[in-house]
Coordinates of C-alpha atoms and ligand atoms in Angstrom, one line a residue:
M12 CA 114.3 -90.7 49.4
L13 CA 116.6 -93.6 49.0
K14 CA 119.8 -92.7 47.1
L15 CA 123.0 -94.6 47.1
Q16 CA 125.9 -92.7 45.6
G17 CA 128.8 -94.2 43.7
N18 CA 131.5 -92.5 41.6
D19 CA 129.9 -92.3 38.2
I20 CA 126.5 -93.5 39.0
Y21 CA 123.9 -93.5 41.8
L22 CA 121.0 -95.8 42.7
A23 CA 117.6 -94.4 43.3
L24 CA 113.9 -95.4 43.1
L25 CA 112.4 -96.0 39.7
E26 CA 109.4 -93.9 38.6
R27 CA 107.0 -95.0 35.9
D28 CA 108.8 -93.0 33.1
H29 CA 112.1 -94.6 34.1
C30 CA 110.7 -98.1 33.6
K31 CA 109.3 -97.1 30.2
A32 CA 112.7 -95.7 29.2
L33 CA 114.6 -98.8 30.3
W34 CA 112.1 -101.1 28.6
N35 CA 112.5 -99.1 25.3
D36 CA 116.3 -98.8 25.6
F37 CA 117.1 -102.5 26.4
E38 CA 119.3 -104.0 23.8
Y39 CA 119.9 -107.8 23.7
D40 CA 123.6 -108.8 23.5
F41 CA 123.7 -112.0 21.5
D42 CA 127.4 -112.5 22.5
N43 CA 126.5 -112.4 26.2
P44 CA 122.9 -113.8 26.3
T45 CA 120.5 -113.7 29.2
E46 CA 117.5 -116.0 29.8
E47 CA 114.9 -113.2 29.3
L48 CA 114.5 -112.0 25.8
N49 CA 111.9 -109.3 26.5
I50 CA 110.1 -110.0 23.3
G51 CA 107.3 -107.7 22.5
H52 CA 108.3 -104.4 24.2
S53 CA 105.4 -102.1 24.8
D54 CA 104.4 -99.2 27.0
E55 CA 101.7 -101.4 28.6
K56 CA 104.3 -104.0 29.6
A57 CA 106.6 -101.3 31.0
A58 CA 103.7 -100.0 33.0
G59 CA 103.0 -103.5 34.2
W60 CA 106.6 -103.9 35.3
F61 CA 106.4 -100.6 37.3
D62 CA 103.2 -101.8 39.0
E63 CA 104.9 -105.2 39.8
I64 CA 107.9 -103.4 41.3
Q65 CA 105.6 -101.5 43.6
K66 CA 103.9 -104.6 44.8
L67 CA 107.1 -106.3 45.8
Q68 CA 109.2 -103.3 46.8
G69 CA 110.4 -103.2 50.4
D70 CA 108.9 -106.6 51.0
V71 CA 110.6 -109.4 49.2
N72 CA 112.5 -107.2 46.7
V73 CA 114.4 -103.9 46.7
R74 CA 114.8 -102.7 43.1
L75 CA 116.6 -99.5 42.3
G76 CA 117.4 -97.7 39.1
I77 CA 121.0 -97.1 38.0
F78 CA 121.4 -93.4 37.1
L79 CA 124.3 -91.6 35.6
N80 CA 125.3 -88.5 37.7
N81 CA 123.5 -86.4 35.1
G82 CA 120.2 -88.0 36.1
S83 CA 119.6 -90.3 33.1
V84 CA 118.5 -93.8 33.9
I85 CA 120.7 -96.6 32.4
G86 CA 119.7 -99.8 34.1
D87 CA 118.3 -101.4 37.2
V88 CA 119.6 -103.6 40.0
A89 CA 117.5 -105.6 42.5
L90 CA 117.8 -107.6 45.7
Q91 CA 115.2 -110.3 45.1
N92 CA 113.4 -113.0 47.1
I93 CA 114.7 -111.5 50.4
D94 CA 114.5 -114.2 53.1
R95 CA 114.6 -112.4 56.4
V96 CA 114.6 -115.6 58.4
N97 CA 117.6 -117.0 56.7
R98 CA 119.2 -113.6 55.9
K99 CA 119.7 -114.2 52.2
C100 CA 118.5 -113.1 48.8
S101 CA 119.5 -113.1 45.2
I102 CA 120.7 -110.2 43.1
G103 CA 119.9 -109.3 39.5
M104 CA 121.1 -106.5 37.3
G105 CA 120.8 -105.1 33.8
I106 CA 122.2 -102.1 31.9
A107 CA 119.8 -101.3 29.1
K108 CA 122.0 -100.0 26.2
L109 CA 125.1 -101.7 24.9
E110 CA 127.0 -98.4 24.8
N111 CA 126.7 -98.2 28.6
R112 CA 128.0 -101.7 29.3
S113 CA 131.6 -102.6 30.1
K114 CA 132.2 -99.1 31.4
G115 CA 132.4 -100.0 35.1
Y116 CA 128.9 -98.8 35.9
G117 CA 127.6 -102.4 36.6
Q118 CA 130.5 -103.0 39.0
Q119 CA 129.7 -99.8 40.9
A120 CA 126.0 -100.7 41.1
L121 CA 126.7 -104.2 42.3
K122 CA 128.9 -102.9 45.1
L123 CA 126.4 -100.3 46.3
M124 CA 123.7 -103.0 46.4
L125 CA 125.8 -105.5 48.2
H126 CA 126.7 -102.8 50.8
Y127 CA 123.0 -102.1 51.2
G128 CA 122.1 -105.8 51.5
F129 CA 124.9 -106.7 53.9
Q130 CA 125.2 -103.6 56.0
Y131 CA 121.7 -102.2 56.1
L132 CA 119.4 -105.2 55.7
G133 CA 121.7 -107.4 57.7
L134 CA 121.9 -110.2 55.1
E135 CA 124.5 -112.9 55.3
R136 CA 124.4 -114.4 51.8
I137 CA 123.6 -113.0 48.3
T138 CA 123.3 -115.3 45.3
A139 CA 123.3 -114.7 41.6
N140 CA 122.6 -116.9 38.5
T141 CA 123.9 -116.5 35.0
L142 CA 124.3 -118.6 31.8
D143 CA 127.5 -120.4 30.8
V144 CA 127.7 -118.2 27.7
N145 CA 127.3 -114.8 29.5
I146 CA 130.9 -114.0 30.0
G147 CA 130.2 -110.4 30.9
A148 CA 128.0 -111.3 33.8
Q149 CA 130.5 -114.0 35.0
R150 CA 133.4 -111.5 35.0
S151 CA 131.3 -108.9 36.7
L152 CA 130.3 -111.2 39.5
E153 CA 133.7 -112.7 40.0
K154 CA 135.3 -109.3 40.0
C155 CA 132.9 -108.3 42.8
G156 CA 134.0 -111.3 44.9
F157 CA 131.2 -113.8 44.1
A158 CA 132.3 -117.5 44.2
L159 CA 131.0 -120.1 41.7
E160 CA 129.1 -122.7 43.8
G161 CA 127.3 -124.8 41.3
R162 CA 126.4 -125.6 37.7
E163 CA 122.9 -126.7 36.7
R164 CA 123.9 -128.7 33.6
K165 CA 121.7 -128.3 30.5
S166 CA 119.2 -126.2 32.4
V167 CA 118.2 -123.6 29.9
Y168 CA 117.1 -123.9 26.2
L169 CA 118.2 -120.8 24.3
N170 CA 119.1 -120.1 20.7
A171 CA 118.4 -123.7 19.8
E172 CA 120.9 -125.0 22.3
M173 CA 120.9 -126.3 25.9
H174 CA 123.0 -124.2 28.3
D175 CA 124.3 -124.6 31.9
R176 CA 123.1 -122.1 34.5
L177 CA 125.9 -121.1 36.9
N178 CA 125.1 -120.4 40.5
Y179 CA 127.2 -117.8 42.3
A180 CA 127.1 -116.5 45.9
I181 CA 129.0 -114.1 48.1
L182 CA 128.9 -114.1 51.9
K183 CA 128.9 -111.1 54.2
E184 CA 132.4 -111.9 55.5
E185 CA 133.8 -112.2 52.0
Y186 CA 132.2 -108.9 51.0
L187 CA 133.7 -107.2 54.1
M188 CA 137.2 -108.6 53.3
S189 CA 137.2 -107.4 49.7
Ligands
COA213 C1 126.3 -108.0 33.1 C2 126.3 -106.5 33.3 C3 125.2 -106.2 34.3 C4 127.7 -106.0 33.7 O1 127.7 -104.7 33.9 P1 128.7 -103.8 33.1 O2 128.6 -102.4 33.5 O3 128.6 -104.0 31.6 O4 130.1 -104.4 33.7 P2 131.4 -103.6 34.2 O5 131.8 -102.6 33.2 O6 131.2 -103.1 35.6 O7 132.5 -104.7 34.1 C5 132.9 -105.6 35.2 C6 133.9 -106.5 34.7 O8 133.3 -107.4 33.8 C7 134.0 -107.4 32.5 N1 133.0 -107.4 31.4 C8 131.8 -106.7 31.4 N2 131.2 -107.0 30.2 C9 132.0 -107.9 29.6 C10 131.9 -108.6 28.3 N3 130.8 -108.4 27.6 N4 132.9 -109.4 28.0 C11 133.9 -109.6 28.8 N5 134.1 -109.0 30.0 C12 133.1 -108.2 30.4 C13 134.7 -106.0 32.5 O9 135.8 -106.0 31.6 C14 135.0 -105.8 33.9 O10 136.3 -106.4 34.3 P3 137.6 -105.6 34.2 O11 137.4 -104.4 35.0 O12 138.6 -106.6 34.8 O13 137.9 -105.2 32.8 C15 125.9 -105.8 31.9 O14 126.8 -106.1 31.0 C16 124.5 -106.1 31.4 O15 123.5 -105.4 31.8 N6 124.3 -107.1 30.6 C17 123.0 -107.5 30.1 C18 122.1 -108.1 31.1 C19 122.8 -109.2 31.9 O16 123.6 -110.0 31.3 N7 122.6 -109.2 33.2 C20 123.1 -110.2 34.1 C21 122.2 -111.4 34.1 S1 122.8 -112.5 35.3

């Protein structure tokens, strides 16, 4: 079974109950907004998310749960749209409860996933997108070595305002040097 061990957390496969827990636990941070609002949480939707993960897993996506060392699931992180010809993909991550954010867990999860993508899957480039107003995600990506490559101006309508979407990327050599 796939398990990537960090200091305080580990990454492992998500089972159906983990998806349900994450879906129920997710708290939206209005100070650091993301594009997806997850309006209308329900067990059916969580089950649908689990089924969708299975369809894509190991093919174009690798999605793993973020677990505290005591076994409780706190978030998920995914390599997405894996392009094996051009050796690149994007990465996305979420920690469900506000109380588990800004504790360094996201940073550990990002690093474990980058290691897996660059060293095991042989990728050369990993990209990430976030909103201009999501300072937490920007700090997290920059601290991990991602470089800001672009800004899609007024790309996302959210909370009655237009926002820029920021495009970040990290290359294998940059990851290896960090
Ligand atoms: C973005 C997210 C994944 C980061 O994970 P995290 O565990 O909270 O972040 P970490 O604790 O590893 O912090 C990494 C760095 O970012 C900074 N940071 C994290 N959240 C922050 C916030 N809300 N405001 C300012 N800085 C923040 C931390 O201070 C840390 O830098 P430091 O060590 O120099 O202090 C997490 O906050 C989250 O799930 N947010 C909601 C979903 C989301 O925004 N996903 C990303 C979409 S692109």
